[in-house]
Each structure stands twice: as structure tokens, then as C-alpha cells.
């Protein structure tokens, strides 16, 4: 789901940049944007996602875990770089108009509400509902940061970086609370009675292997019940026959 939404962002992102920039500032500002830099950024992202999908399908589980950790470190490095290296100076989030914080937070809350309502109406399993809520509201701000660094310069770059920074902080805070609440409410595969550290560090992913094992266990349980029922029925039949034969034997 994450890979698909990111690939779709490759089309929607430049389209949204064109529409909103043209609507807010006019054609002159659109012409001044660094579209070549935007194209290079998107090409790098597409190349990375494609290779990630290929290696994920061919590599071992341990390699995928290692690659996931390396990817997280790379994302953190990008955020640190974008904080300390914007051309217009240090990006500041404090002191902006309240409309800025409201506009940045609104898509997160709206996406969570819509995803919860639709997944509930579709009668999805509770862990699947929680996963859908997170996927719909937790966005890859690394792409937005890369795009801002490539198409804006100077003061515009510093101002524009405030949006993905604020969104990153807002989604981490809001979804962090949501994940804890979903865990305690039984909406995740992690048991709600385990410790917080176990919930974070252990892998409770419902893999296909685990699903197959569960199905196999259910089949074995059904087979066992069938065997026990058959044996019980046979014993009952033997008992009935014995009761019928005993009077005949005595009469002889």
C-alpha cells in the first residue's frame, strides 16, 4: 500500500504543484520553478522504489529487516540535512499564523476519520482498520522535503520547508496517540497485555506463513474432532449390538 501510494504521488505531486502554484501566484511563478530538479527528484524516488520492490521479493527476511533500518536512517538523515542546510537560513515553525497549524493538521484528522468510517462500513478486521487509518494519514514527507530543496531557493525554500516539518511533527504526535489507543483497544495484532517495549520491539506482523500455520492448526483440530466423533459413534454402535446379543446368548 505504501509503495502504491508513493508511486501515485509521482504523478499527483507535480500536478498539485502546478495547480496550486498557478492558482495562488499565477503563471509567472510556475515558470520560475525548477521543474528539472523536480523531475530528477521524482526519478530518483521511482528508481529507489522499483529496486526496493525487487529486492524485497527476492531477498531474505533478515535482509529486508536490515534494509528497512537503513531506510529509516536515510530518512532521518534527510530530515536533519533539511533542517541545517536550507539556503534561506534555519526553518522556524514557531510564530506562524494559527491558520498554518490548522491547515497542516486538518488533512491528518480528516484522513483518519474517513478511513475509520469506510473500513468499518466495509466490515474489515480491526487490525486492518488501524493499518488503513495509518496508511491514509501518515505521509512520506521525505519526498516533499526533497522536492522543496530542489525547486525552491533562499527565503522561499525556508518558508516551504515549514509545511513538511510541521506535518511530520503533527502526524508523529497524533498517530502516536492513535497507535497506543488502538493497541490497548485490541485493534492490533500485538496483544494488549504485553509490555510497551515488547509491543514496539517484537514483530507481530500477520505474515502469510503465520496465516498458513493457523489454518493448518484449525484443519488438524477439525480432523481430530472428526476422528473422536467417529470413534465415539463406533463405540456406541458396539455397545448397542452387545446389549442385543447378550439376551440371545443367555437364552441359549
mmCIF file of C-alpha atoms in Angstrom:
data_model
loop_
_atom_site.group_PDB
_atom_site.id
_atom_site.type_symbol
_atom_site.label_atom_id
_atom_site.label_comp_id
_atom_site.label_asym_id
_atom_site.label_seq_id
_atom_site.Cartn_x
_atom_site.Cartn_y
_atom_site.Cartn_z
ATOM 1 C CA UNK A 1 0.000 0.000 0.000
ATOM 2 C CA UNK A 2 2.818 2.405 0.865
ATOM 3 C CA UNK A 3 4.650 1.679 -2.384
ATOM 4 C CA UNK A 4 1.480 2.153 -4.455
ATOM 5 C CA UNK A 5 0.587 5.458 -2.780
ATOM 6 C CA UNK A 6 4.161 6.685 -3.238
ATOM 7 C CA UNK A 7 4.131 5.782 -6.943
ATOM 8 C CA UNK A 8 0.829 7.612 -7.368
ATOM 9 C CA UNK A 9 2.429 10.600 -5.634
ATOM 10 C CA UNK A 10 4.913 10.759 -8.516
ATOM 11 C CA UNK A 11 2.015 11.874 -10.725
ATOM 12 C CA UNK A 12 -0.082 13.809 -8.237
ATOM 13 C CA UNK A 13 2.777 15.784 -6.691
ATOM 14 C CA UNK A 14 3.895 17.722 -9.797
ATOM 15 C CA UNK A 15 0.246 18.080 -10.795
ATOM 16 C CA UNK A 16 -0.639 19.604 -7.424
ATOM 17 C CA UNK A 17 2.431 21.863 -7.534
ATOM 18 C CA UNK A 18 1.335 23.159 -10.926
ATOM 19 C CA UNK A 19 -2.347 23.614 -9.965
ATOM 20 C CA UNK A 20 -1.845 25.281 -6.578
ATOM 21 C CA UNK A 21 1.111 27.425 -7.628
ATOM 22 C CA UNK A 22 -0.743 28.638 -10.694
ATOM 23 C CA UNK A 23 -3.897 29.278 -8.635
ATOM 24 C CA UNK A 24 -2.099 31.140 -5.842
ATOM 25 C CA UNK A 25 0.660 33.023 -7.682
ATOM 26 C CA UNK A 26 -0.047 32.893 -11.418
ATOM 27 C CA UNK A 27 1.834 31.644 -14.447
ATOM 28 C CA UNK A 28 4.944 33.717 -13.784
ATOM 29 C CA UNK A 29 5.721 31.845 -10.570
ATOM 30 C CA UNK A 30 5.064 28.487 -12.249
ATOM 31 C CA UNK A 31 7.586 29.280 -14.978
ATOM 32 C CA UNK A 32 10.237 30.123 -12.381
ATOM 33 C CA UNK A 33 10.032 26.779 -10.589
ATOM 34 C CA UNK A 34 12.896 24.349 -11.086
ATOM 35 C CA UNK A 35 10.965 21.648 -12.933
ATOM 36 C CA UNK A 36 14.153 19.862 -13.965
ATOM 37 C CA UNK A 37 15.144 19.497 -10.317
ATOM 38 C CA UNK A 38 11.661 18.201 -9.537
ATOM 39 C CA UNK A 39 11.921 15.659 -12.340
ATOM 40 C CA UNK A 40 15.313 14.437 -11.122
ATOM 41 C CA UNK A 41 13.965 14.048 -7.584
ATOM 42 C CA UNK A 42 10.974 12.028 -8.765
ATOM 43 C CA UNK A 43 13.190 9.856 -10.980
ATOM 44 C CA UNK A 44 15.412 9.026 -8.003
ATOM 45 C CA UNK A 45 12.367 8.126 -5.918
ATOM 46 C CA UNK A 46 10.903 5.898 -8.657
ATOM 47 C CA UNK A 47 14.265 4.162 -9.119
ATOM 48 C CA UNK A 48 14.561 3.561 -5.381
ATOM 49 C CA UNK A 49 11.024 2.196 -5.002
ATOM 50 C CA UNK A 50 11.427 -0.119 -8.001
ATOM 51 C CA UNK A 51 14.680 -1.560 -6.676
ATOM 52 C CA UNK A 52 13.186 -1.849 -3.202
ATOM 53 C CA UNK A 53 10.266 -3.908 -4.509
ATOM 54 C CA UNK A 54 12.602 -6.171 -6.488
ATOM 55 C CA UNK A 55 14.960 -6.813 -3.562
ATOM 56 C CA UNK A 56 12.012 -7.253 -1.204
ATOM 57 C CA UNK A 57 10.656 -10.029 -3.411
ATOM 58 C CA UNK A 58 13.993 -11.784 -3.915
ATOM 59 C CA UNK A 59 15.904 -11.183 -0.681
ATOM 60 C CA UNK A 60 15.629 -12.956 2.655
ATOM 61 C CA UNK A 61 13.621 -11.761 5.639
ATOM 62 C CA UNK A 62 16.783 -10.687 7.507
ATOM 63 C CA UNK A 63 17.942 -8.616 4.545
ATOM 64 C CA UNK A 64 14.551 -6.895 4.363
ATOM 65 C CA UNK A 65 14.752 -6.045 8.056
ATOM 66 C CA UNK A 66 18.256 -4.603 7.576
ATOM 67 C CA UNK A 67 17.168 -2.634 4.526
ATOM 68 C CA UNK A 68 14.224 -1.232 6.474
ATOM 69 C CA UNK A 69 16.574 0.022 9.215
ATOM 70 C CA UNK A 70 18.909 1.584 6.646
ATOM 71 C CA UNK A 71 15.924 3.284 5.013
ATOM 72 C CA UNK A 72 14.803 4.719 8.342
ATOM 73 C CA UNK A 73 18.306 6.085 8.970
ATOM 74 C CA UNK A 74 18.364 7.623 5.489
ATOM 75 C CA UNK A 75 15.018 9.321 6.116
ATOM 76 C CA UNK A 76 16.268 10.679 9.439
ATOM 77 C CA UNK A 77 19.439 11.944 7.750
ATOM 78 C CA UNK A 78 17.339 13.752 5.126
ATOM 79 C CA UNK A 79 15.294 15.491 7.833
ATOM 80 C CA UNK A 80 18.464 16.563 9.697
ATOM 81 C CA UNK A 81 20.036 17.803 6.452
ATOM 82 C CA UNK A 82 16.968 19.806 5.515
ATOM 83 C CA UNK A 83 16.926 21.423 8.970
ATOM 84 C CA UNK A 84 20.546 22.592 8.963
ATOM 85 C CA UNK A 85 21.088 23.262 5.269
ATOM 86 C CA UNK A 86 18.244 25.357 3.766
ATOM 87 C CA UNK A 87 19.533 28.260 1.673
ATOM 88 C CA UNK A 88 17.324 30.824 3.370
ATOM 89 C CA UNK A 89 18.518 30.034 6.892
ATOM 90 C CA UNK A 90 17.078 27.939 9.701
ATOM 91 C CA UNK A 91 13.487 26.791 9.238
ATOM 92 C CA UNK A 92 11.258 28.047 12.060
ATOM 93 C CA UNK A 93 7.865 26.636 12.993
ATOM 94 C CA UNK A 94 7.121 28.842 15.999
ATOM 95 C CA UNK A 95 5.374 32.166 15.495
ATOM 96 C CA UNK A 96 3.443 31.302 12.350
ATOM 97 C CA UNK A 97 -0.275 32.186 11.964
ATOM 98 C CA UNK A 98 -2.763 29.780 13.520
ATOM 99 C CA UNK A 99 -4.121 29.057 10.056
ATOM 100 C CA UNK A 100 -0.814 27.423 9.188
ATOM 101 C CA UNK A 101 -1.029 24.878 12.020
ATOM 102 C CA UNK A 102 -4.733 24.274 11.366
ATOM 103 C CA UNK A 103 -4.192 23.700 7.636
ATOM 104 C CA UNK A 104 -1.296 21.310 8.242
ATOM 105 C CA UNK A 105 -3.139 19.259 10.890
ATOM 106 C CA UNK A 106 -6.557 19.116 9.191
ATOM 107 C CA UNK A 107 -5.626 16.551 6.471
ATOM 108 C CA UNK A 108 -4.341 14.131 9.137
ATOM 109 C CA UNK A 109 -7.507 14.216 11.238
ATOM 110 C CA UNK A 110 -9.789 14.162 8.193
ATOM 111 C CA UNK A 111 -7.974 11.173 6.670
ATOM 112 C CA UNK A 112 -8.176 9.253 9.957
ATOM 113 C CA UNK A 113 -11.920 9.847 10.281
ATOM 114 C CA UNK A 114 -12.710 8.916 6.678
ATOM 115 C CA UNK A 115 -10.507 5.806 6.789
ATOM 116 C CA UNK A 116 -12.117 4.641 10.039
ATOM 117 C CA UNK A 117 -15.664 5.128 8.715
ATOM 118 C CA UNK A 118 -15.026 3.440 5.367
ATOM 119 C CA UNK A 119 -13.105 0.484 6.835
ATOM 120 C CA UNK A 120 -15.815 -0.041 9.451
ATOM 121 C CA UNK A 121 -18.537 0.123 6.799
ATOM 122 C CA UNK A 122 -16.587 -2.472 4.794
ATOM 123 C CA UNK A 123 -16.543 -4.734 7.877
ATOM 124 C CA UNK A 124 -12.767 -5.039 7.821
ATOM 125 C CA UNK A 125 -10.921 -6.672 10.697
ATOM 126 C CA UNK A 126 -9.911 -4.258 13.439
ATOM 127 C CA UNK A 127 -6.137 -4.570 12.820
ATOM 128 C CA UNK A 128 -6.809 -3.915 9.137
ATOM 129 C CA UNK A 129 -8.809 -0.811 10.038
ATOM 130 C CA UNK A 130 -5.943 0.508 12.155
ATOM 131 C CA UNK A 131 -3.470 -0.198 9.346
ATOM 132 C CA UNK A 132 -5.672 1.616 6.831
ATOM 133 C CA UNK A 133 -6.000 4.646 9.104
ATOM 134 C CA UNK A 134 -2.227 4.874 9.482
ATOM 135 C CA UNK A 135 -1.571 4.382 5.766
ATOM 136 C CA UNK A 136 -4.085 7.066 4.790
ATOM 137 C CA UNK A 137 -2.845 9.701 7.225
ATOM 138 C CA UNK A 138 0.884 9.008 7.642
ATOM 139 C CA UNK A 139 2.514 10.505 4.568
ATOM 140 C CA UNK A 140 6.046 10.293 3.215
ATOM 141 C CA UNK A 141 7.227 13.821 3.940
ATOM 142 C CA UNK A 142 10.715 12.890 2.746
ATOM 143 C CA UNK A 143 9.513 13.288 -0.842
ATOM 144 C CA UNK A 144 8.051 16.713 -0.035
ATOM 145 C CA UNK A 145 11.302 17.796 1.628
ATOM 146 C CA UNK A 146 13.343 16.623 -1.379
ATOM 147 C CA UNK A 147 11.043 18.479 -3.755
ATOM 148 C CA UNK A 148 11.218 21.705 -1.732
ATOM 149 C CA UNK A 149 15.026 21.543 -1.658
ATOM 150 C CA UNK A 150 15.134 21.027 -5.427
ATOM 151 C CA UNK A 151 12.601 23.573 -6.739
ATOM 152 C CA UNK A 152 12.804 26.464 -4.238
ATOM 153 C CA UNK A 153 15.682 28.712 -3.217
ATOM 154 C CA UNK A 154 16.513 31.219 -0.494
ATOM 155 C CA UNK A 155 13.602 32.520 1.624
ATOM 156 C CA UNK A 156 11.010 30.570 -0.354
ATOM 157 C CA UNK A 157 12.813 27.346 0.457
ATOM 158 C CA UNK A 158 12.916 28.160 4.167
ATOM 159 C CA UNK A 159 9.199 29.006 4.248
ATOM 160 C CA UNK A 160 8.153 25.981 2.197
ATOM 161 C CA UNK A 161 10.132 23.548 4.381
ATOM 162 C CA UNK A 162 7.901 24.525 7.287
ATOM 163 C CA UNK A 163 4.984 22.561 5.800
ATOM 164 C CA UNK A 164 6.582 19.072 5.687
ATOM 165 C CA UNK A 165 8.331 19.735 9.021
ATOM 166 C CA UNK A 166 5.089 20.695 10.736
ATOM 167 C CA UNK A 167 3.233 17.808 9.122
ATOM 168 C CA UNK A 168 5.919 15.355 10.268
ATOM 169 C CA UNK A 169 5.636 16.518 13.854
ATOM 170 C CA UNK A 170 1.834 16.588 13.799
ATOM 171 C CA UNK A 171 1.439 13.127 12.311
ATOM 172 C CA UNK A 172 4.014 11.632 14.685
ATOM 173 C CA UNK A 173 2.162 13.079 17.703
ATOM 174 C CA UNK A 174 -1.409 12.339 16.585
ATOM 175 C CA UNK A 175 -0.740 8.880 15.179
ATOM 176 C CA UNK A 176 1.466 8.005 18.142
ATOM 177 C CA UNK A 177 -1.503 8.532 20.435
ATOM 178 C CA UNK A 178 -3.768 6.677 17.997
ATOM 179 C CA UNK A 179 -1.432 3.652 17.830
ATOM 180 C CA UNK A 180 -1.291 3.371 21.614
ATOM 181 C CA UNK A 181 -5.073 3.632 21.851
ATOM 182 C CA UNK A 182 -5.561 1.052 19.065
ATOM 183 C CA UNK A 183 -3.134 -1.327 20.788
ATOM 184 C CA UNK A 184 -4.949 -1.125 24.132
ATOM 185 C CA UNK A 185 -8.335 -1.405 22.406
ATOM 186 C CA UNK A 186 -7.339 -4.655 20.700
ATOM 187 C CA UNK A 187 -7.166 -3.173 17.204
ATOM 188 C CA UNK A 188 -3.654 -4.506 16.519
ATOM 189 C CA UNK A 189 -2.056 -7.949 16.248
ATOM 190 C CA UNK A 190 0.085 -7.156 19.289
ATOM 191 C CA UNK A 191 -1.621 -8.476 22.457
ATOM 192 C CA UNK A 192 -2.790 -5.598 24.630
ATOM 193 C CA UNK A 193 -1.447 -7.247 27.802
ATOM 194 C CA UNK A 194 2.222 -7.232 26.703
ATOM 195 C CA UNK A 195 4.626 -4.526 27.802
ATOM 196 C CA UNK A 196 5.152 -1.356 25.785
ATOM 197 C CA UNK A 197 8.718 -2.407 24.963
ATOM 198 C CA UNK A 198 7.577 -5.825 23.749
ATOM 199 C CA UNK A 199 4.885 -4.228 21.615
ATOM 200 C CA UNK A 200 7.436 -1.945 19.953
ATOM 201 C CA UNK A 201 10.378 -4.345 19.637
ATOM 202 C CA UNK A 202 8.616 -7.610 18.738
ATOM 203 C CA UNK A 203 7.247 -8.440 15.295
ATOM 204 C CA UNK A 204 3.543 -9.267 15.423
ATOM 205 C CA UNK A 205 3.034 -8.983 11.684
ATOM 206 C CA UNK A 206 0.386 -11.323 10.304
ATOM 207 C CA UNK A 207 2.598 -12.917 7.658
ATOM 208 C CA UNK A 208 1.388 -15.448 5.135
ATOM 209 C CA UNK A 209 3.457 -18.119 6.872
ATOM 210 C CA UNK A 210 1.728 -17.468 10.178
ATOM 211 C CA UNK A 211 -1.642 -17.462 8.447
ATOM 212 C CA UNK A 212 -0.861 -20.812 6.827
ATOM 213 C CA UNK A 213 0.182 -22.255 10.167
ATOM 214 C CA UNK A 214 -3.050 -21.050 11.768
ATOM 215 C CA UNK A 215 -5.124 -22.558 9.001
ATOM 216 C CA UNK A 216 -3.208 -25.831 9.279
ATOM 217 C CA UNK A 217 -3.784 -25.891 13.043
ATOM 218 C CA UNK A 218 -7.519 -25.341 12.510
ATOM 219 C CA UNK A 219 -7.639 -28.156 9.961
ATOM 220 C CA UNK A 220 -5.818 -30.501 12.341
ATOM 221 C CA UNK A 221 -8.236 -29.556 15.122
ATOM 222 C CA UNK A 222 -11.233 -30.289 12.880
ATOM 223 C CA UNK A 223 -9.720 -33.616 11.805
ATOM 224 C CA UNK A 224 -9.131 -34.555 15.430
ATOM 225 C CA UNK A 225 -12.730 -33.747 16.320
ATOM 226 C CA UNK A 226 -13.964 -35.831 13.382
ATOM 227 C CA UNK A 227 -11.863 -38.799 14.477
ATOM 228 C CA UNK A 228 -13.079 -38.522 18.064
ATOM 229 C CA UNK A 229 -16.689 -38.277 16.899
ATOM 230 C CA UNK A 230 -16.263 -41.307 14.650
ATOM 231 C CA UNK A 231 -14.669 -43.340 17.459
ATOM 232 C CA UNK A 232 -17.429 -42.323 19.862
ATOM 233 C CA UNK A 233 -20.102 -43.319 17.349
ATOM 234 C CA UNK A 234 -18.422 -46.672 16.759
ATOM 235 C CA UNK A 235 -18.221 -47.370 20.500
ATOM 236 C CA UNK A 236 -21.910 -46.538 20.816
ATOM 237 C CA UNK A 237 -22.800 -48.912 18.000
ATOM 238 C CA UNK A 238 -20.723 -51.689 19.599
ATOM 239 C CA UNK A 239 -22.480 -51.111 22.921
ATOM 240 C CA UNK A 240 -25.909 -51.361 21.316
ATOM 241 C CA UNK A 241 -25.007 -54.565 19.486
ATOM 242 C CA UNK A 242 -23.591 -56.043 22.697
ATOM 243 C CA UNK A 243 -26.807 -55.331 24.583
ATOM 244 C CA UNK A 244 -28.842 -57.003 21.837
ATOM 245 C CA UNK A 245 -26.620 -60.092 21.646
ATOM 246 C CA UNK A 246 -26.333 -60.747 25.417
ATOM 247 C CA UNK A 247 -30.036 -61.774 25.907
ATOM 248 C CA UNK A 248 -29.783 -64.164 22.978
ATOM 249 C CA UNK A 249 -26.676 -65.772 24.447
ATOM 250 C CA UNK A 250 -28.345 -66.234 27.840
ATOM 251 C CA UNK A 251 -31.454 -67.794 26.343
ATOM 252 C CA UNK A 252 -29.367 -70.414 24.607
#
